[in-house]
Amino acid sequence: MQLIDLQTQYRRIKSEVDAGIHAVLEHGRYVNGPEIETLEARLAEYAGVSHCVALSSGTDALLVTLMALGIGRGDEVITTPFTFIATGEMIGLLGATPVFVDIDPATYNIDAARIEAAITERTKAIMPVSLFGQMADMPAINAIGEHHGIPVIEDAAQSFGATFAGQRSCGASLLAATSFFPAKPLGCYGDGGAAFTTDGALAERMRQLRNHGQTAPYQHSMLGINGRLDTMQAAVLLAKLDVFDDEVARREQVATRYSSALSEHVTTPALDERATSVYAQYTIQVDNREAVRSALDAAGIPSAVYYPVPLNRQPPLYSDVPIPESEAAAERVLSIPMHPYLDPADQDRVIEALIAAVKK
């Protein structure tokens, strides 16, 4: 059994993926091929925004959104400590300071009620993370940003396809960034990502930034990066987009079945009544996590921990700000197999093994 099954997905869309890759091999435009523009248009339409900029990774997508706002040394960006390192890492690499705000223990997303107290005259952006497939409370966060004149960037690396209050992830703030790492709900066969905005000037700036700051060949108006998505990955994503909505529905069915069977035994994911989730992970909370993991491993059930150490307890980003909810979650969270092709028999194996493990 696998935590995430990409092989079954490939078998379903093999002819479309192979045809897309073959088309790229035939035209030979491996960088900036026509598939890039097609993908950007489809992704922008899906998210409900005017502009999508395809990028080489979700990490580079975060970097480019921050660079587009001119964030740098001396600035502060409010974010969550309960996430992957890339969120705080990109802030720090630009010389800015990540200001960590604790999470809502129910959803694992940044607690919007705590954000305003963290704002200072140096705050230049608010970057919520839509974790485990569920969007943060973007209406509340946007309202705070608008009140203080601070732009909001959604780190949507795990939530493309989710909704909150009728808005899609990547379409609910001035800027957003997502990842197409293979394990994501919409993933390519390597690294990939995209940035989204409704602002044409920011979109143009991000397009220049991803290509060494070029405005024309060998004309550089700013310092940028080599952040282009390669055409082969765009072809793969175009094939996967055709089945994406069906896969999201399947993920929801798997999650519903898990929650029904497990809610009396472990802490199951809490979904805001205004939200839908793409369940990038199905994350529970357990006591004695290592013992439970060992029992699952002995039963042939894979598991993972996202994330065992909050960002502000990592040496490069260290801050002694109190984060009790993040620290409590970091000690108890456990992710179990979740993907659209998890059949009921395998899911029953997971459920039975997990219930047995937590009863020991």
mmCIF file with all atom_site columns, N, CA, C and O in Angstrom, residues 176-200:
data_model
loop_
_atom_site.group_PDB
_atom_site.id
_atom_site.type_symbol
_atom_site.label_atom_id
_atom_site.label_alt_id
_atom_site.label_comp_id
_atom_site.label_asym_id
_atom_site.label_entity_id
_atom_site.label_seq_id
_atom_site.pdbx_PDB_ins_code
_atom_site.Cartn_x
_atom_site.Cartn_y
_atom_site.Cartn_z
_atom_site.occupancy
_atom_site.B_iso_or_equiv
_atom_site.pdbx_formal_charge
_atom_site.auth_seq_id
_atom_site.auth_comp_id
_atom_site.auth_asym_id
_atom_site.auth_atom_id
_atom_site.pdbx_PDB_model_num
ATOM 1   N N  . ALA A 1 176 ? -1.538 34.574 -5.040  1.00 0.00 ? 176 ALA A N  1
ATOM 2   C CA . ALA A 1 176 ? -1.547 33.206 -4.514  1.00 0.00 ? 176 ALA A CA 1
ATOM 3   C C  . ALA A 1 176 ? -0.458 32.418 -5.214  1.00 0.00 ? 176 ALA A C  1
ATOM 4   O O  . ALA A 1 176 ? -0.049 32.742 -6.333  1.00 0.00 ? 176 ALA A O  1
ATOM 5   N N  . ALA A 1 177 ? -0.011 31.378 -4.537  1.00 0.00 ? 177 ALA A N  1
ATOM 6   C CA . ALA A 1 177 ? 1.013  30.498 -5.105  1.00 0.00 ? 177 ALA A CA 1
ATOM 7   C C  . ALA A 1 177 ? 0.631  29.061 -4.807  1.00 0.00 ? 177 ALA A C  1
ATOM 8   O O  . ALA A 1 177 ? 0.206  28.749 -3.696  1.00 0.00 ? 177 ALA A O  1
ATOM 9   N N  . THR A 1 178 ? 0.791  28.188 -5.784  1.00 0.00 ? 178 THR A N  1
ATOM 10  C CA . THR A 1 178 ? 0.525  26.768 -5.569  1.00 0.00 ? 178 THR A CA 1
ATOM 11  C C  . THR A 1 178 ? 1.694  25.939 -6.074  1.00 0.00 ? 178 THR A C  1
ATOM 12  O O  . THR A 1 178 ? 2.581  26.442 -6.768  1.00 0.00 ? 178 THR A O  1
ATOM 13  N N  . SER A 1 179 ? 1.655  24.663 -5.705  1.00 0.00 ? 179 SER A N  1
ATOM 14  C CA . SER A 1 179 ? 2.712  23.724 -6.071  1.00 0.00 ? 179 SER A CA 1
ATOM 15  C C  . SER A 1 179 ? 2.131  22.585 -6.887  1.00 0.00 ? 179 SER A C  1
ATOM 16  O O  . SER A 1 179 ? 1.014  22.135 -6.632  1.00 0.00 ? 179 SER A O  1
ATOM 17  N N  . PHE A 1 180 ? 2.909  22.115 -7.860  1.00 0.00 ? 180 PHE A N  1
ATOM 18  C CA . PHE A 1 180 ? 2.544  20.923 -8.630  1.00 0.00 ? 180 PHE A CA 1
ATOM 19  C C  . PHE A 1 180 ? 3.528  19.780 -8.376  1.00 0.00 ? 180 PHE A C  1
ATOM 20  O O  . PHE A 1 180 ? 3.733  18.924 -9.239  1.00 0.00 ? 180 PHE A O  1
ATOM 21  N N  . PHE A 1 181 ? 4.152  19.779 -7.199  1.00 0.00 ? 181 PHE A N  1
ATOM 22  C CA . PHE A 1 181 ? 4.963  18.641 -6.789  1.00 0.00 ? 181 PHE A CA 1
ATOM 23  C C  . PHE A 1 181 ? 4.148  17.363 -6.985  1.00 0.00 ? 181 PHE A C  1
ATOM 24  O O  . PHE A 1 181 ? 2.927  17.372 -6.797  1.00 0.00 ? 181 PHE A O  1
ATOM 25  N N  . PRO A 1 182 ? 4.759  16.258 -7.386  1.00 0.00 ? 182 PRO A N  1
ATOM 26  C CA . PRO A 1 182 ? 3.976  15.073 -7.766  1.00 0.00 ? 182 PRO A CA 1
ATOM 27  C C  . PRO A 1 182 ? 2.940  14.612 -6.748  1.00 0.00 ? 182 PRO A C  1
ATOM 28  O O  . PRO A 1 182 ? 1.881  14.095 -7.128  1.00 0.00 ? 182 PRO A O  1
ATOM 29  N N  . ALA A 1 183 ? 3.205  14.804 -5.448  1.00 0.00 ? 183 ALA A N  1
ATOM 30  C CA . ALA A 1 183 ? 2.286  14.312 -4.421  1.00 0.00 ? 183 ALA A CA 1
ATOM 31  C C  . ALA A 1 183 ? 1.079  15.216 -4.206  1.00 0.00 ? 183 ALA A C  1
ATOM 32  O O  . ALA A 1 183 ? 0.159  14.840 -3.467  1.00 0.00 ? 183 ALA A O  1
ATOM 33  N N  . LYS A 1 184 ? 1.049  16.389 -4.822  1.00 0.00 ? 184 LYS A N  1
ATOM 34  C CA . LYS A 1 184 ? -0.075 17.304 -4.623  1.00 0.00 ? 184 LYS A CA 1
ATOM 35  C C  . LYS A 1 184 ? -1.334 16.777 -5.316  1.00 0.00 ? 184 LYS A C  1
ATOM 36  O O  . LYS A 1 184 ? -1.252 15.963 -6.236  1.00 0.00 ? 184 LYS A O  1
ATOM 37  N N  . PRO A 1 185 ? -2.507 17.272 -4.898  1.00 0.00 ? 185 PRO A N  1
ATOM 38  C CA . PRO A 1 185 ? -3.738 16.843 -5.579  1.00 0.00 ? 185 PRO A CA 1
ATOM 39  C C  . PRO A 1 185 ? -3.682 17.046 -7.097  1.00 0.00 ? 185 PRO A C  1
ATOM 40  O O  . PRO A 1 185 ? -4.188 16.213 -7.851  1.00 0.00 ? 185 PRO A O  1
ATOM 41  N N  . LEU A 1 186 ? -3.093 18.155 -7.540  1.00 0.00 ? 186 LEU A N  1
ATOM 42  C CA . LEU A 1 186 ? -2.783 18.344 -8.957  1.00 0.00 ? 186 LEU A CA 1
ATOM 43  C C  . LEU A 1 186 ? -1.275 18.442 -9.060  1.00 0.00 ? 186 LEU A C  1
ATOM 44  O O  . LEU A 1 186 ? -0.690 19.480 -8.754  1.00 0.00 ? 186 LEU A O  1
ATOM 45  N N  . GLY A 1 187 ? -0.656 17.349 -9.475  1.00 0.00 ? 187 GLY A N  1
ATOM 46  C CA . GLY A 1 187 ? 0.801  17.306 -9.502  1.00 0.00 ? 187 GLY A CA 1
ATOM 47  C C  . GLY A 1 187 ? 1.335  16.917 -10.859 1.00 0.00 ? 187 GLY A C  1
ATOM 48  O O  . GLY A 1 187 ? 0.672  16.224 -11.634 1.00 0.00 ? 187 GLY A O  1
ATOM 49  N N  . CYS A 1 188 ? 2.559  17.363 -11.159 1.00 0.00 ? 188 CYS A N  1
ATOM 50  C CA . CYS A 1 188 ? 3.196  16.978 -12.411 1.00 0.00 ? 188 CYS A CA 1
ATOM 51  C C  . CYS A 1 188 ? 4.165  15.837 -12.133 1.00 0.00 ? 188 CYS A C  1
ATOM 52  O O  . CYS A 1 188 ? 4.068  15.169 -11.096 1.00 0.00 ? 188 CYS A O  1
ATOM 53  N N  . TYR A 1 189 ? 5.093  15.560 -13.034 1.00 0.00 ? 189 TYR A N  1
ATOM 54  C CA . TYR A 1 189 ? 6.050  14.471 -12.875 1.00 0.00 ? 189 TYR A CA 1
ATOM 55  C C  . TYR A 1 189 ? 7.446  15.005 -12.592 1.00 0.00 ? 189 TYR A C  1
ATOM 56  O O  . TYR A 1 189 ? 8.454  14.509 -13.096 1.00 0.00 ? 189 TYR A O  1
ATOM 57  N N  . GLY A 1 190 ? 7.482  16.028 -11.781 1.00 0.00 ? 190 GLY A N  1
ATOM 58  C CA . GLY A 1 190 ? 8.721  16.670 -11.362 1.00 0.00 ? 190 GLY A CA 1
ATOM 59  C C  . GLY A 1 190 ? 8.322  17.857 -10.509 1.00 0.00 ? 190 GLY A C  1
ATOM 60  O O  . GLY A 1 190 ? 7.261  17.860 -9.903  1.00 0.00 ? 190 GLY A O  1
ATOM 61  N N  . ASP A 1 191 ? 9.154  18.877 -10.482 1.00 0.00 ? 191 ASP A N  1
ATOM 62  C CA . ASP A 1 191 ? 8.790  20.089 -9.766  1.00 0.00 ? 191 ASP A CA 1
ATOM 63  C C  . ASP A 1 191 ? 8.001  21.023 -10.679 1.00 0.00 ? 191 ASP A C  1
ATOM 64  O O  . ASP A 1 191 ? 8.255  21.098 -11.883 1.00 0.00 ? 191 ASP A O  1
ATOM 65  N N  . GLY A 1 192 ? 7.088  21.762 -10.087 1.00 0.00 ? 192 GLY A N  1
ATOM 66  C CA . GLY A 1 192 ? 6.303  22.738 -10.832 1.00 0.00 ? 192 GLY A CA 1
ATOM 67  C C  . GLY A 1 192 ? 5.460  23.553 -9.884  1.00 0.00 ? 192 GLY A C  1
ATOM 68  O O  . GLY A 1 192 ? 5.222  23.156 -8.741  1.00 0.00 ? 192 GLY A O  1
ATOM 69  N N  . GLY A 1 193 ? 5.010  24.710 -10.345 1.00 0.00 ? 193 GLY A N  1
ATOM 70  C CA . GLY A 1 193 ? 4.168  25.555 -9.519  1.00 0.00 ? 193 GLY A CA 1
ATOM 71  C C  . GLY A 1 193 ? 3.554  26.647 -10.367 1.00 0.00 ? 193 GLY A C  1
ATOM 72  O O  . GLY A 1 193 ? 3.752  26.719 -11.583 1.00 0.00 ? 193 GLY A O  1
ATOM 73  N N  . ALA A 1 194 ? 2.785  27.521 -9.716  1.00 0.00 ? 194 ALA A N  1
ATOM 74  C CA . ALA A 1 194 ? 2.165  28.638 -10.422 1.00 0.00 ? 194 ALA A CA 1
ATOM 75  C C  . ALA A 1 194 ? 1.805  29.725 -9.428  1.00 0.00 ? 194 ALA A C  1
ATOM 76  O O  . ALA A 1 194 ? 1.537  29.459 -8.251  1.00 0.00 ? 194 ALA A O  1
ATOM 77  N N  . ALA A 1 195 ? 1.807  30.964 -9.916  1.00 0.00 ? 195 ALA A N  1
ATOM 78  C CA . ALA A 1 195 ? 1.346  32.114 -9.140  1.00 0.00 ? 195 ALA A CA 1
ATOM 79  C C  . ALA A 1 195 ? 0.116  32.694 -9.831  1.00 0.00 ? 195 ALA A C  1
ATOM 80  O O  . ALA A 1 195 ? -0.020 32.612 -11.062 1.00 0.00 ? 195 ALA A O  1
ATOM 81  N N  . PHE A 1 196 ? -0.769 33.280 -9.037  1.00 0.00 ? 196 PHE A N  1
ATOM 82  C CA . PHE A 1 196 ? -2.054 33.783 -9.534  1.00 0.00 ? 196 PHE A CA 1
ATOM 83  C C  . PHE A 1 196 ? -2.287 35.199 -9.021  1.00 0.00 ? 196 PHE A C  1
ATOM 84  O O  . PHE A 1 196 ? -1.902 35.528 -7.895  1.00 0.00 ? 196 PHE A O  1
ATOM 85  N N  . THR A 1 197 ? -2.946 36.012 -9.841  1.00 0.00 ? 197 THR A N  1
ATOM 86  C CA . THR A 1 197 ? -3.319 37.353 -9.408  1.00 0.00 ? 197 THR A CA 1
ATOM 87  C C  . THR A 1 197 ? -4.414 37.910 -10.311 1.00 0.00 ? 197 THR A C  1
ATOM 88  O O  . THR A 1 197 ? -4.593 37.450 -11.450 1.00 0.00 ? 197 THR A O  1
ATOM 89  N N  . THR A 1 198 ? -5.123 38.897 -9.791  1.00 0.00 ? 198 THR A N  1
ATOM 90  C CA . THR A 1 198 ? -6.092 39.644 -10.597 1.00 0.00 ? 198 THR A CA 1
ATOM 91  C C  . THR A 1 198 ? -5.479 40.948 -11.096 1.00 0.00 ? 198 THR A C  1
ATOM 92  O O  . THR A 1 198 ? -6.132 41.689 -11.833 1.00 0.00 ? 198 THR A O  1
ATOM 93  N N  . ASP A 1 199 ? -4.246 41.228 -10.710 1.00 0.00 ? 199 ASP A N  1
ATOM 94  C CA . ASP A 1 199 ? -3.577 42.487 -11.022 1.00 0.00 ? 199 ASP A CA 1
ATOM 95  C C  . ASP A 1 199 ? -2.638 42.305 -12.203 1.00 0.00 ? 199 ASP A C  1
ATOM 96  O O  . ASP A 1 199 ? -1.640 41.588 -12.117 1.00 0.00 ? 199 ASP A O  1
ATOM 97  N N  . GLY A 1 200 ? -2.936 42.975 -13.305 1.00 0.00 ? 200 GLY A N  1
ATOM 98  C CA . GLY A 1 200 ? -2.145 42.818 -14.519 1.00 0.00 ? 200 GLY A CA 1
ATOM 99  C C  . GLY A 1 200 ? -0.702 43.268 -14.369 1.00 0.00 ? 200 GLY A C  1
ATOM 100 O O  . GLY A 1 200 ? 0.207  42.646 -14.912 1.00 0.00 ? 200 GLY A O  1
#
